[in-house]
Amino acid sequence: MKVLGIDIGGSGIKGAIVNTENGELLTEKHRIPTPRPATPELMSETVRELVDFFDWKGVIGCSFPAVILDGKCMSAGNISDEWIGTQVDELFENACENTKFHVGNDADLAGVAEMRLGAGKGLNGKVIMITIGTGIGSGMFYNAELIPNTELGHVLKDGKSIEKYAADSARERENLSLKKWAKRFNFFLNYMDRVLVPNHYILGGGISKYFDDFEKYLSSNASIKVAQFRNNAGIIGAAMFAQDAINKQQH
Ligand code: BGC
């Protein structure tokens, strides 16, 4: 089936039409900068622009950078507080005629793509997808089944969310060397090792392209793999998530 996958991020809103059977992008990716401030009103206009660009009607999968419970936004780590309590699927459906939105957390959905078709394919036990960017996102899987909304970037370090200390944005903000940043990130991994004892980690987000350079600073009993989809995981995972929701409704 063809589904429009949309990935909402802090700097850009990207979309492409995806073949949900094999994760293939059937169109070029189209990107529109995230409006500022990224309020529900302005963002829904941008989403409409993207949907219009593809002239799309029907099912849309959408990954969103916050806790999403049954389509409703429940947190605002790196987005406007106005989102809290917003029924995101309905907001976007009202902005885009003849569409049906299925919305989920960005790291959860990036994990869906990786588990099914990427670095997580065939992995059993406990797998944690970690996206490293402005924040730290997490998607946890047990025997390939998603346990949604884990929010591991918000465990506390010195009274603040650990993502403020170990995300890629901390490296940029504090001008850290790759080694200094990697040691911070390893602190986060070791924390997760102690409390969650996963079998595997999959690391994604822009910085993961330097994995070969920072892998040597990481230590864990779990295996550490690098995401395969890089920038497309959000789009592909969102489309697959929408397809799964439809399949569930039909059974
Ligand atoms: C949010 C998560 C999100 C992550 C990556 C965090 O601040 O709380 O929901 O997955 O950033 O975007």
Coordinates of N, CA and C and ligand atoms in Angstrom, one line a residue:
M1 N 0.8 -1.2 0.0 CA 0.0 0.0 0.0 C 0.9 1.3 0.0
K2 N 0.3 2.3 -0.6 CA 1.1 3.6 -0.6 C 0.5 4.5 0.5
V3 N 1.4 5.0 1.3 CA 1.0 5.9 2.4 C 2.0 7.1 2.4
L4 N 1.4 8.3 2.7 CA 2.3 9.5 2.8 C 2.9 9.5 4.2
G5 N 4.2 9.5 4.3 CA 4.9 9.5 5.6 C 5.4 11.0 5.8
I6 N 5.1 11.5 7.0 CA 5.5 12.8 7.4 C 6.3 12.8 8.6
D7 N 7.5 13.5 8.6 CA 8.3 13.5 9.8 C 8.4 15.0 10.3
I8 N 7.9 15.2 11.5 CA 7.9 16.6 12.0 C 9.1 16.8 12.9
G9 N 10.0 17.7 12.6 CA 11.2 17.9 13.4 C 11.3 19.4 13.8
G10 N 12.3 19.7 14.6 CA 12.5 21.0 15.1 C 12.9 22.0 14.0
S11 N 13.6 21.5 13.0 CA 14.0 22.4 12.0 C 13.3 22.2 10.6
G12 N 12.8 21.0 10.4 CA 12.1 20.8 9.1 C 11.0 19.8 9.2
I13 N 10.0 20.0 8.3 CA 8.9 19.0 8.2 C 9.1 18.4 6.8
K14 N 9.3 17.0 6.9 CA 9.6 16.3 5.6 C 8.6 15.3 5.3
G15 N 8.4 15.0 4.0 CA 7.5 13.9 3.7 C 7.9 13.3 2.4
A16 N 7.3 12.1 2.2 CA 7.5 11.3 0.9 C 6.4 10.2 0.9
I17 N 6.1 9.8 -0.3 CA 5.1 8.7 -0.4 C 5.9 7.4 -0.3
V18 N 5.4 6.5 0.5 CA 6.2 5.3 0.9 C 5.4 4.0 0.5
N19 N 6.1 3.1 0.0 CA 5.6 1.7 -0.2 C 5.7 1.0 1.1
T20 N 4.6 0.8 1.8 CA 4.7 0.2 3.2 C 5.1 -1.2 3.2
E21 N 5.1 -1.9 2.1 CA 5.6 -3.3 2.1 C 7.1 -3.4 2.3
N22 N 7.8 -2.5 1.5 CA 9.3 -2.7 1.6 C 10.0 -1.4 2.0
G23 N 9.2 -0.4 2.4 CA 9.8 0.9 2.9 C 10.4 1.8 1.9
E24 N 10.2 1.4 0.6 CA 10.8 2.2 -0.4 C 10.1 3.6 -0.6
L25 N 10.9 4.6 -0.8 CA 10.3 5.9 -1.0 C 9.9 6.0 -2.5
L26 N 8.7 6.3 -2.8 CA 8.2 6.3 -4.1 C 8.3 7.6 -4.8
T27 N 8.6 8.6 -4.0 CA 8.8 10.0 -4.5 C 10.1 10.5 -3.9
E28 N 10.5 11.7 -4.4 CA 11.6 12.4 -3.8 C 11.0 12.9 -2.4
K29 N 12.0 13.2 -1.5 CA 11.5 13.7 -0.2 C 11.3 15.2 -0.4
H30 N 10.3 15.8 0.2 CA 10.0 17.2 0.1 C 10.1 17.8 1.6
R31 N 10.8 18.9 1.7 CA 11.1 19.4 3.1 C 10.6 20.9 3.1
I32 N 9.9 21.3 4.2 CA 9.6 22.7 4.4 C 10.1 23.0 5.8
P33 N 10.8 24.2 5.9 CA 11.3 24.5 7.2 C 10.2 24.6 8.3
T34 N 10.4 24.2 9.5 CA 9.4 24.3 10.6 C 9.2 25.8 10.9
P35 N 7.9 26.1 10.9 CA 7.6 27.6 11.2 C 8.1 28.0 12.6
R36 N 8.3 29.2 12.8 CA 8.7 29.8 14.1 C 7.7 30.8 14.5
P37 N 7.1 30.8 15.6 CA 7.2 29.7 16.6 C 6.4 28.5 16.1
A38 N 6.9 27.3 16.6 CA 6.3 26.1 16.1 C 5.0 25.8 16.8
T39 N 4.0 26.7 16.7 CA 2.7 26.5 17.4 C 1.8 25.6 16.6
P40 N 0.8 25.0 17.2 CA -0.1 24.1 16.5 C -0.7 24.8 15.3
E41 N -1.1 26.1 15.4 CA -1.7 26.8 14.3 C -0.8 26.9 13.1
L42 N 0.4 27.4 13.3 CA 1.4 27.5 12.2 C 1.8 26.2 11.6
M43 N 2.0 25.2 12.5 CA 2.5 23.9 12.1 C 1.5 23.3 11.2
S44 N 0.2 23.4 11.6 CA -0.8 22.7 10.8 C -0.9 23.3 9.4
E45 N -0.6 24.6 9.3 CA -0.6 25.2 7.9 C 0.6 24.6 7.1
T46 N 1.7 24.4 7.7 CA 2.9 23.9 7.0 C 2.6 22.4 6.6
V47 N 1.9 21.7 7.5 CA 1.6 20.3 7.2 C 0.6 20.3 6.0
R48 N -0.3 21.2 6.0 CA -1.2 21.3 4.8 C -0.4 21.6 3.5
E49 N 0.5 22.5 3.6 CA 1.4 22.8 2.4 C 2.1 21.6 1.9
L50 N 2.6 20.7 2.8 CA 3.3 19.5 2.4 C 2.3 18.5 1.8
V51 N 1.1 18.4 2.4 CA 0.1 17.4 1.9 C -0.3 17.9 0.5
D52 N -0.5 19.2 0.3 CA -0.9 19.8 -1.0 C 0.2 19.6 -2.0
F53 N 1.4 19.7 -1.6 CA 2.6 19.4 -2.5 C 2.4 18.1 -3.2
F54 N 2.1 17.1 -2.4 CA 1.9 15.7 -2.9 C 0.5 15.4 -3.5
D55 N -0.3 16.5 -3.3 CA -1.7 16.4 -3.8 C -2.3 15.1 -3.2
W56 N -2.1 14.9 -1.9 CA -2.4 13.6 -1.3 C -3.8 13.6 -0.6
K57 N -4.6 12.5 -0.8 CA -5.8 12.3 0.0 C -5.7 10.9 0.6
G58 N -6.2 10.7 1.7 CA -6.2 9.3 2.3 C -5.3 9.2 3.5
V59 N -4.7 8.1 3.6 CA -4.0 7.7 4.9 C -2.6 8.4 5.0
I60 N -2.3 9.0 6.1 CA -1.0 9.6 6.4 C -0.4 9.2 7.7
G61 N 0.8 8.8 7.7 CA 1.5 8.5 9.0 C 2.4 9.7 9.3
C62 N 2.4 10.0 10.6 CA 3.2 11.2 11.0 C 3.9 11.0 12.3
S63 N 5.2 11.3 12.2 CA 6.0 11.2 13.5 C 6.2 12.5 14.1
F64 N 6.1 12.6 15.4 CA 6.0 13.9 16.1 C 6.9 13.8 17.3
P65 N 7.7 14.9 17.6 CA 8.7 14.9 18.6 C 8.2 15.1 20.1
A66 N 7.2 14.3 20.5 CA 6.7 14.4 21.8 C 5.9 13.1 22.2
V67 N 5.5 13.0 23.4 CA 4.7 11.9 23.9 C 3.4 12.0 23.2
I68 N 3.0 10.9 22.5 CA 1.7 10.9 21.8 C 0.9 9.7 22.3
L69 N -0.3 10.0 22.9 CA -1.2 9.0 23.4 C -2.5 9.1 22.6
D70 N -2.8 8.0 21.9 CA -4.0 8.0 21.0 C -4.1 9.3 20.2
G71 N -3.1 9.7 19.6 CA -3.1 10.9 18.8 C -3.0 12.2 19.5
K72 N -2.9 12.2 20.8 CA -2.9 13.4 21.6 C -1.5 13.7 22.1
C73 N -1.1 15.0 22.0 CA 0.3 15.3 22.5 C 0.2 15.6 24.0
M74 N 1.1 14.9 24.7 CA 1.1 14.9 26.2 C 2.4 15.6 26.8
S75 N 3.3 16.1 25.9 CA 4.5 16.7 26.5 C 5.0 17.7 25.5
A76 N 6.0 18.5 25.9 CA 6.6 19.4 25.0 C 8.1 19.7 25.4
G77 N 8.9 18.6 25.1 CA 10.3 18.7 25.4 C 11.0 19.8 24.7
N78 N 10.9 19.8 23.4 CA 11.6 20.8 22.5 C 10.6 21.5 21.6
I79 N 9.3 21.5 21.9 CA 8.3 22.2 21.1 C 7.5 23.2 21.9
S80 N 6.7 23.9 21.3 CA 5.9 24.9 22.0 C 5.0 24.2 23.0
D81 N 4.9 24.8 24.2 CA 4.0 24.3 25.3 C 2.5 24.2 24.8
E82 N 2.2 25.0 23.8 CA 0.8 25.1 23.3 C 0.4 23.7 22.8
W83 N 1.3 22.8 22.5 CA 1.0 21.5 22.0 C 0.3 20.6 23.0
I84 N 0.7 20.8 24.3 CA 0.2 19.9 25.3 C -1.3 19.9 25.4
G85 N -1.8 18.7 25.2 CA -3.3 18.5 25.2 C -3.9 18.6 23.9
T86 N -3.1 18.9 22.8 CA -3.7 19.0 21.5 C -3.9 17.6 20.9
Q87 N -5.1 17.4 20.3 CA -5.3 16.2 19.6 C -4.7 16.3 18.2
V88 N -3.5 15.9 18.0 CA -2.7 16.2 16.8 C -3.3 15.7 15.5
D89 N -3.8 14.4 15.6 CA -4.4 13.8 14.4 C -5.6 14.6 13.9
E90 N -6.5 15.0 14.9 CA -7.6 15.8 14.5 C -7.3 17.2 13.9
L91 N -6.3 17.8 14.6 CA -5.8 19.1 14.1 C -5.4 19.1 12.7
F92 N -4.6 18.1 12.3 CA -4.0 18.0 11.0 C -5.1 17.5 10.0
E93 N -6.1 16.7 10.5 CA -7.2 16.3 9.6 C -8.0 17.5 9.2
N94 N -8.3 18.3 10.2 CA -9.1 19.5 9.9 C -8.4 20.5 9.0
A95 N -7.0 20.5 9.0 CA -6.3 21.4 8.1 C -6.2 20.8 6.7
C96 N -6.2 19.5 6.6 CA -6.0 18.8 5.3 C -7.3 18.0 4.9
E97 N -8.0 18.4 4.0 CA -9.3 17.7 3.6 C -9.0 16.3 3.2
N98 N -10.0 15.4 3.5 CA -10.0 14.0 3.1 C -8.7 13.3 3.4
T99 N -8.3 13.5 4.6 CA -7.1 12.7 5.1 C -7.4 12.0 6.4
K100 N -6.6 11.0 6.7 CA -6.7 10.3 7.9 C -5.3 10.2 8.5
F101 N -5.1 10.9 9.6 CA -3.7 10.9 10.2 C -3.5 9.8 11.3
H102 N -2.4 9.2 11.3 CA -2.0 8.3 12.4 C -0.7 8.9 12.9
V103 N -0.7 9.4 14.1 CA 0.4 10.1 14.7 C 1.1 9.3 15.8
G104 N 2.4 9.3 15.8 CA 3.1 8.6 16.9 C 4.4 9.4 17.2
N105 N 5.1 9.0 18.3 CA 6.3 9.6 18.7 C 7.4 9.4 17.7
D106 N 8.3 10.4 17.5 CA 9.3 10.3 16.4 C 10.3 9.1 16.6
A107 N 10.8 8.9 17.8 CA 11.8 7.9 18.0 C 11.1 6.5 18.0
D108 N 9.9 6.4 18.5 CA 9.1 5.2 18.4 C 9.0 4.7 16.9
L109 N 8.7 5.7 16.1 CA 8.4 5.4 14.7 C 9.7 5.2 13.9
A110 N 10.7 5.9 14.2 CA 12.0 5.6 13.6 C 12.4 4.2 13.9
G111 N 12.2 3.8 15.2 CA 12.4 2.4 15.6 C 11.6 1.4 14.8
V112 N 10.4 1.7 14.5 CA 9.5 0.8 13.8 C 10.2 0.5 12.4
A113 N 10.7 1.5 11.8 CA 11.4 1.4 10.5 C 12.6 0.5 10.6
E114 N 13.4 0.8 11.6 CA 14.7 0.1 11.8 C 14.5 -1.4 12.2
M115 N 13.5 -1.6 13.0 CA 13.2 -3.0 13.5 C 12.7 -3.8 12.3
R116 N 11.9 -3.2 11.5 CA 11.3 -4.0 10.4 C 12.3 -4.2 9.2
L117 N 13.0 -3.2 8.9 CA 13.7 -3.2 7.6 C 15.2 -2.8 7.8
G118 N 15.6 -2.3 8.9 CA 17.0 -1.8 9.0 C 17.8 -2.5 10.0
A119 N 18.5 -1.8 10.9 CA 19.5 -2.4 11.8 C 18.9 -3.4 12.8
G120 N 17.6 -3.3 13.0 CA 17.0 -4.1 14.0 C 16.3 -5.4 13.4
K121 N 16.4 -5.5 12.1 CA 15.7 -6.6 11.5 C 16.2 -8.0 12.1
G122 N 15.3 -8.8 12.6 CA 15.6 -10.1 13.1 C 16.1 -10.1 14.5
L123 N 16.2 -8.9 15.2 CA 16.7 -8.8 16.6 C 15.5 -9.1 17.5
N124 N 15.8 -10.0 18.5 CA 14.8 -10.3 19.5 C 15.3 -9.8 20.9
G125 N 14.5 -10.0 21.9 CA 14.8 -9.5 23.2 C 14.5 -8.0 23.3
K126 N 15.2 -7.3 24.1 CA 14.9 -5.9 24.4 C 15.8 -5.1 23.5
V127 N 15.2 -4.3 22.6 CA 16.0 -3.4 21.7 C 15.6 -2.0 22.0
I128 N 16.6 -1.1 22.2 CA 16.2 0.3 22.4 C 16.8 1.2 21.2
M129 N 15.9 1.8 20.5 CA 16.3 2.7 19.5 C 16.5 4.1 20.2
I130 N 17.6 4.7 19.9 CA 17.9 6.0 20.5 C 18.2 7.0 19.4
T131 N 17.4 8.1 19.3 CA 17.7 9.1 18.3 C 18.4 10.3 19.0
I132 N 19.5 10.7 18.5 CA 20.3 11.7 19.1 C 20.2 13.0 18.2
G133 N 19.6 14.0 18.7 CA 19.5 15.2 17.9 C 19.4 16.4 18.9
T134 N 18.3 17.3 18.7 CA 18.1 18.4 19.6 C 17.8 17.8 21.0
G135 N 17.0 16.7 21.0 CA 16.7 16.0 22.2 C 17.3 14.6 22.1
I136 N 17.0 13.7 23.1 CA 17.3 12.3 23.0 C 15.9 11.6 23.0
G137 N 15.6 10.9 21.9 CA 14.4 10.2 21.8 C 14.6 8.7 22.0
S138 N 13.6 8.0 22.4 CA 13.8 6.5 22.6 C 12.6 5.8 22.1
G139 N 12.9 4.6 21.5 CA 11.8 3.7 21.2 C 12.2 2.3 21.6
M140 N 11.4 1.7 22.5 CA 11.8 0.4 23.1 C 10.9 -0.7 22.5
F141 N 11.6 -1.8 22.2 CA 10.9 -3.0 21.5 C 11.2 -4.2 22.3
Y142 N 10.2 -5.1 22.5 CA 10.5 -6.4 23.1 C 10.0 -7.4 22.1
N143 N 10.9 -8.3 21.7 CA 10.7 -9.2 20.6 C 9.9 -8.5 19.4
A144 N 10.5 -7.4 19.0 CA 10.1 -6.6 17.9 C 8.7 -5.9 18.1
E145 N 8.1 -6.0 19.3 CA 6.9 -5.3 19.5 C 7.2 -4.0 20.2
L146 N 6.6 -2.9 19.7 CA 6.9 -1.5 20.3 C 6.2 -1.4 21.7
I147 N 7.0 -0.8 22.6 CA 6.4 -0.4 23.9 C 6.5 1.1 23.8
P148 N 5.4 1.8 23.5 CA 5.5 3.2 23.1 C 5.8 4.2 24.3
N149 N 6.3 5.4 23.9 CA 6.5 6.5 24.8 C 7.4 6.2 26.0
T150 N 8.6 5.8 25.7 CA 9.5 5.5 26.8 C 10.3 6.8 27.3
E151 N 10.5 7.8 26.5 CA 11.1 9.1 27.0 C 12.3 9.0 27.8
L152 N 13.3 8.2 27.4 CA 14.5 8.0 28.2 C 15.4 9.2 28.3
G153 N 15.2 10.1 27.4 CA 16.0 11.4 27.4 C 15.6 12.3 28.5
H154 N 14.6 11.9 29.3 CA 14.1 12.7 30.4 C 14.4 12.2 31.7
V155 N 15.2 11.1 31.8 CA 15.7 10.8 33.2 C 16.6 11.9 33.6
L156 N 16.7 12.1 34.9 CA 17.4 13.3 35.4 C 18.9 13.2 35.6
K157 N 19.6 14.2 35.2 CA 21.0 14.3 35.6 C 21.2 15.7 36.2
D158 N 21.6 15.8 37.4 CA 21.8 17.1 38.1 C 20.5 17.9 38.0
G159 N 19.4 17.3 38.2 CA 18.1 18.0 38.2 C 17.5 18.3 36.9
K160 N 18.2 18.0 35.8 CA 17.7 18.4 34.5 C 17.5 17.1 33.6
S161 N 16.7 17.2 32.6 CA 16.6 16.1 31.6 C 18.0 15.8 31.1
I162 N 18.3 14.5 31.0 CA 19.7 14.1 30.6 C 20.0 14.5 29.2
E163 N 18.9 14.7 28.4 CA 19.1 15.1 27.0 C 19.8 16.5 26.9
K164 N 19.6 17.3 28.0 CA 20.3 18.6 28.0 C 21.8 18.4 28.1
Y165 N 22.2 17.3 28.6 CA 23.7 17.0 28.9 C 24.3 16.2 27.8
A166 N 23.5 15.3 27.2 CA 24.1 14.3 26.3 C 23.5 14.3 24.8
A167 N 22.6 15.1 24.5 CA 22.1 15.2 23.1 C 23.1 15.8 22.2
D168 N 22.9 15.8 20.9 CA 23.8 16.4 20.0 C 23.8 17.9 20.2
S169 N 22.6 18.4 20.6 CA 22.5 19.9 20.8 C 23.4 20.4 21.9
A170 N 23.7 19.5 22.9 CA 24.6 19.9 24.0 C 26.1 20.0 23.4
R171 N 26.4 19.0 22.5 CA 27.7 19.1 21.9 C 27.9 20.4 21.1
E172 N 26.9 20.8 20.4 CA 27.0 22.0 19.6 C 27.0 23.3 20.6
R173 N 26.1 23.3 21.5 CA 25.9 24.4 22.4 C 27.2 24.7 23.2
E174 N 27.8 23.6 23.7 CA 29.0 23.7 24.5 C 30.3 23.5 23.8
N175 N 30.1 23.3 22.5 CA 31.3 23.2 21.6 C 32.2 22.0 22.1
L176 N 31.6 20.9 22.3 CA 32.4 19.7 22.9 C 33.1 19.0 21.7
S177 N 34.2 18.4 22.0 CA 34.9 17.5 21.0 C 34.0 16.3 20.9
L178 N 34.2 15.5 19.9 CA 33.4 14.3 19.7 C 33.6 13.4 20.9
K179 N 34.9 13.3 21.3 CA 35.2 12.4 22.4 C 34.5 12.8 23.7
K180 N 34.6 14.1 24.0 CA 33.9 14.6 25.3 C 32.4 14.3 25.2
W181 N 31.8 14.6 24.0 CA 30.4 14.4 23.9 C 30.1 12.9 24.1
A182 N 30.9 12.0 23.4 CA 30.7 10.6 23.4 C 30.8 10.0 24.8
K183 N 31.7 10.6 25.6 CA 31.8 10.1 27.0 C 30.5 10.5 27.8
R184 N 29.9 11.6 27.5 CA 28.6 12.0 28.1 C 27.5 11.0 27.6
F185 N 27.6 10.7 26.3 CA 26.5 9.9 25.8 C 26.7 8.5 26.4
N186 N 27.9 8.1 26.6 CA 28.2 6.8 27.2 C 27.7 6.7 28.7
F187 N 27.7 7.8 29.4 CA 27.2 7.9 30.7 C 25.7 7.6 30.6
F188 N 25.0 8.2 29.7 CA 23.6 7.9 29.4 C 23.4 6.4 29.2
L189 N 24.2 5.8 28.3 CA 24.0 4.4 27.9 C 24.2 3.5 29.1
N190 N 25.2 3.8 29.9 CA 25.5 3.0 31.1 C 24.3 3.1 32.1
Y191 N 23.7 4.3 32.2 CA 22.6 4.5 33.1 C 21.4 3.5 32.6
M192 N 21.2 3.6 31.3 CA 20.2 2.7 30.7 C 20.5 1.2 30.9
D193 N 21.8 0.9 30.8 CA 22.2 -0.5 31.0 C 21.8 -1.0 32.4
R194 N 22.0 -0.1 33.4 CA 21.7 -0.5 34.7 C 20.2 -0.6 35.0
V195 N 19.4 0.2 34.4 CA 18.0 0.2 34.8 C 17.1 -0.6 33.8
L196 N 17.6 -0.7 32.6 CA 16.7 -1.4 31.6 C 17.3 -2.7 31.0
V197 N 18.6 -2.9 31.2 CA 19.3 -4.1 30.7 C 18.9 -4.6 29.3
P198 N 19.0 -3.7 28.3 CA 18.6 -4.1 27.0 C 19.6 -5.1 26.4
N199 N 19.2 -5.8 25.3 CA 20.1 -6.7 24.6 C 20.8 -5.9 23.5
H200 N 20.1 -4.9 22.9 CA 20.7 -4.2 21.8 C 20.3 -2.7 21.8
Y201 N 21.2 -1.8 21.4 CA 20.8 -0.4 21.1 C 21.0 -0.2 19.6
I202 N 20.1 0.7 19.1 CA 20.3 1.2 17.7 C 20.4 2.7 17.8
L203 N 21.5 3.3 17.3 CA 21.7 4.7 17.5 C 21.3 5.4 16.1
G204 N 20.5 6.4 16.2 CA 20.1 7.2 15.0 C 20.3 8.7 15.3
G205 N 19.9 9.5 14.3 CA 20.0 10.9 14.4 C 21.3 11.3 13.6
G206 N 21.4 12.6 13.3 CA 22.5 13.1 12.4 C 23.9 12.6 12.8
I207 N 24.1 12.7 14.2 CA 25.5 12.4 14.6 C 25.9 10.9 14.4
S208 N 24.9 10.1 14.2 CA 25.2 8.6 14.0 C 26.0 8.4 12.8
K209 N 26.1 9.4 11.9 CA 27.0 9.2 10.7 C 28.5 9.2 11.1
Y210 N 28.8 9.7 12.3 CA 30.2 9.6 12.8 C 30.4 8.5 13.7
F211 N 29.5 7.5 13.7 CA 29.5 6.4 14.7 C 30.9 5.7 14.7
D212 N 31.5 5.5 13.5 CA 32.8 4.8 13.4 C 33.8 5.6 14.2
D213 N 33.7 6.9 14.3 CA 34.7 7.7 15.0 C 34.4 7.7 16.6
F214 N 33.2 7.5 17.0 CA 33.0 7.6 18.5 C 32.6 6.3 19.1
E215 N 32.5 5.2 18.3 CA 32.1 3.9 18.9 C 33.1 3.5 20.0
K216 N 34.4 3.9 19.8 CA 35.5 3.4 20.7 C 35.3 4.0 22.1
Y217 N 34.5 5.1 22.2 CA 34.3 5.7 23.6 C 33.0 5.1 24.3
L218 N 32.4 4.2 23.6 CA 31.1 3.6 24.2 C 31.4 2.2 24.8
S219 N 30.8 1.9 25.9 CA 31.0 0.6 26.5 C 29.6 0.2 27.0
S220 N 29.2 -1.0 26.6 CA 27.9 -1.5 27.1 C 27.9 -3.0 27.0
N221 N 27.1 -3.7 27.9 CA 27.0 -5.1 27.7 C 26.1 -5.5 26.5
A222 N 25.3 -4.5 26.1 CA 24.4 -4.7 25.0 C 25.2 -4.4 23.7
S223 N 24.7 -5.0 22.6 CA 25.4 -4.6 21.3 C 24.9 -3.2 20.9
I224 N 25.8 -2.5 20.2 CA 25.4 -1.2 19.8 C 25.5 -1.1 18.3
K225 N 24.3 -0.8 17.6 CA 24.3 -0.8 16.2 C 23.9 0.6 15.7
V226 N 24.3 0.9 14.5 CA 23.9 2.2 14.0 C 22.7 2.1 13.0
A227 N 21.8 3.1 13.1 CA 20.6 3.0 12.3 C 21.0 3.0 10.8
Q228 N 20.2 2.3 10.1 CA 20.5 2.2 8.6 C 19.8 3.3 7.8
F229 N 18.6 3.8 8.3 CA 17.8 4.7 7.5 C 18.2 6.1 7.6
R230 N 19.0 6.4 8.7 CA 19.5 7.8 8.8 C 18.3 8.7 8.7
N231 N 18.3 9.6 7.8 CA 17.3 10.7 7.7 C 15.9 10.3 7.3
N232 N 15.8 9.1 6.8 CA 14.4 8.6 6.3 C 13.7 7.8 7.3
A233 N 14.2 7.4 8.4 CA 13.6 6.5 9.3 C 12.2 7.1 9.8
G234 N 12.2 8.4 10.0 CA 10.9 9.0 10.5 C 9.8 8.9 9.5
I235 N 10.1 9.1 8.3 CA 9.1 9.1 7.2 C 8.6 7.6 7.0
I236 N 9.6 6.7 6.9 CA 9.3 5.3 6.6 C 8.5 4.7 7.7
G237 N 9.0 4.9 9.0 CA 8.4 4.4 10.2 C 7.0 4.9 10.3
A238 N 6.8 6.2 10.0 CA 5.4 6.8 10.1 C 4.4 6.1 9.2
A239 N 4.9 5.9 8.0 CA 4.0 5.3 7.0 C 3.7 3.8 7.4
M240 N 4.7 3.1 8.0 CA 4.4 1.7 8.4 C 3.5 1.7 9.6
F241 N 3.7 2.7 10.5 CA 2.8 2.8 11.7 C 1.4 3.0 11.2
A242 N 1.1 3.8 10.2 CA -0.2 4.1 9.7 C -0.8 2.8 9.1
Q243 N 0.1 2.1 8.4 CA -0.4 0.8 7.7 C -0.8 -0.2 8.8
D244 N 0.1 -0.3 9.9 CA -0.2 -1.2 11.0 C -1.6 -0.9 11.6
A245 N -1.8 0.4 11.8 CA -3.1 0.8 12.5 C -4.3 0.4 11.6
I246 N -4.1 0.5 10.3 CA -5.2 0.1 9.4 C -5.4 -1.4 9.4
N247 N -4.3 -2.1 9.4 CA -4.4 -3.6 9.5 C -5.1 -4.0 10.8
K248 N -4.8 -3.4 11.9 CA -5.4 -3.7 13.2 C -6.9 -3.5 13.1
Q249 N -7.3 -2.3 12.5 CA -8.7 -2.0 12.4 C -9.5 -3.1 11.6
Q250 N -8.8 -3.6 10.6 CA -9.5 -4.6 9.7 C -9.6 -6.0 10.4
H251 N -8.9 -6.2 11.4 CA -8.9 -7.6 12.0 C -9.8 -7.6 13.3
Ligands
BGC1 C1 10.9 14.4 23.5 C2 10.7 13.0 22.9 C3 11.3 13.0 21.5 C4 12.7 13.4 21.5 C5 13.3 13.5 20.2 C6 12.4 14.7 23.5 O1 12.6 16.0 24.1 O2 10.4 14.4 24.9 O3 9.3 12.8 22.9 O4 11.1 11.7 21.0 O5 12.9 14.7 22.1 O6 12.7 14.3 19.3

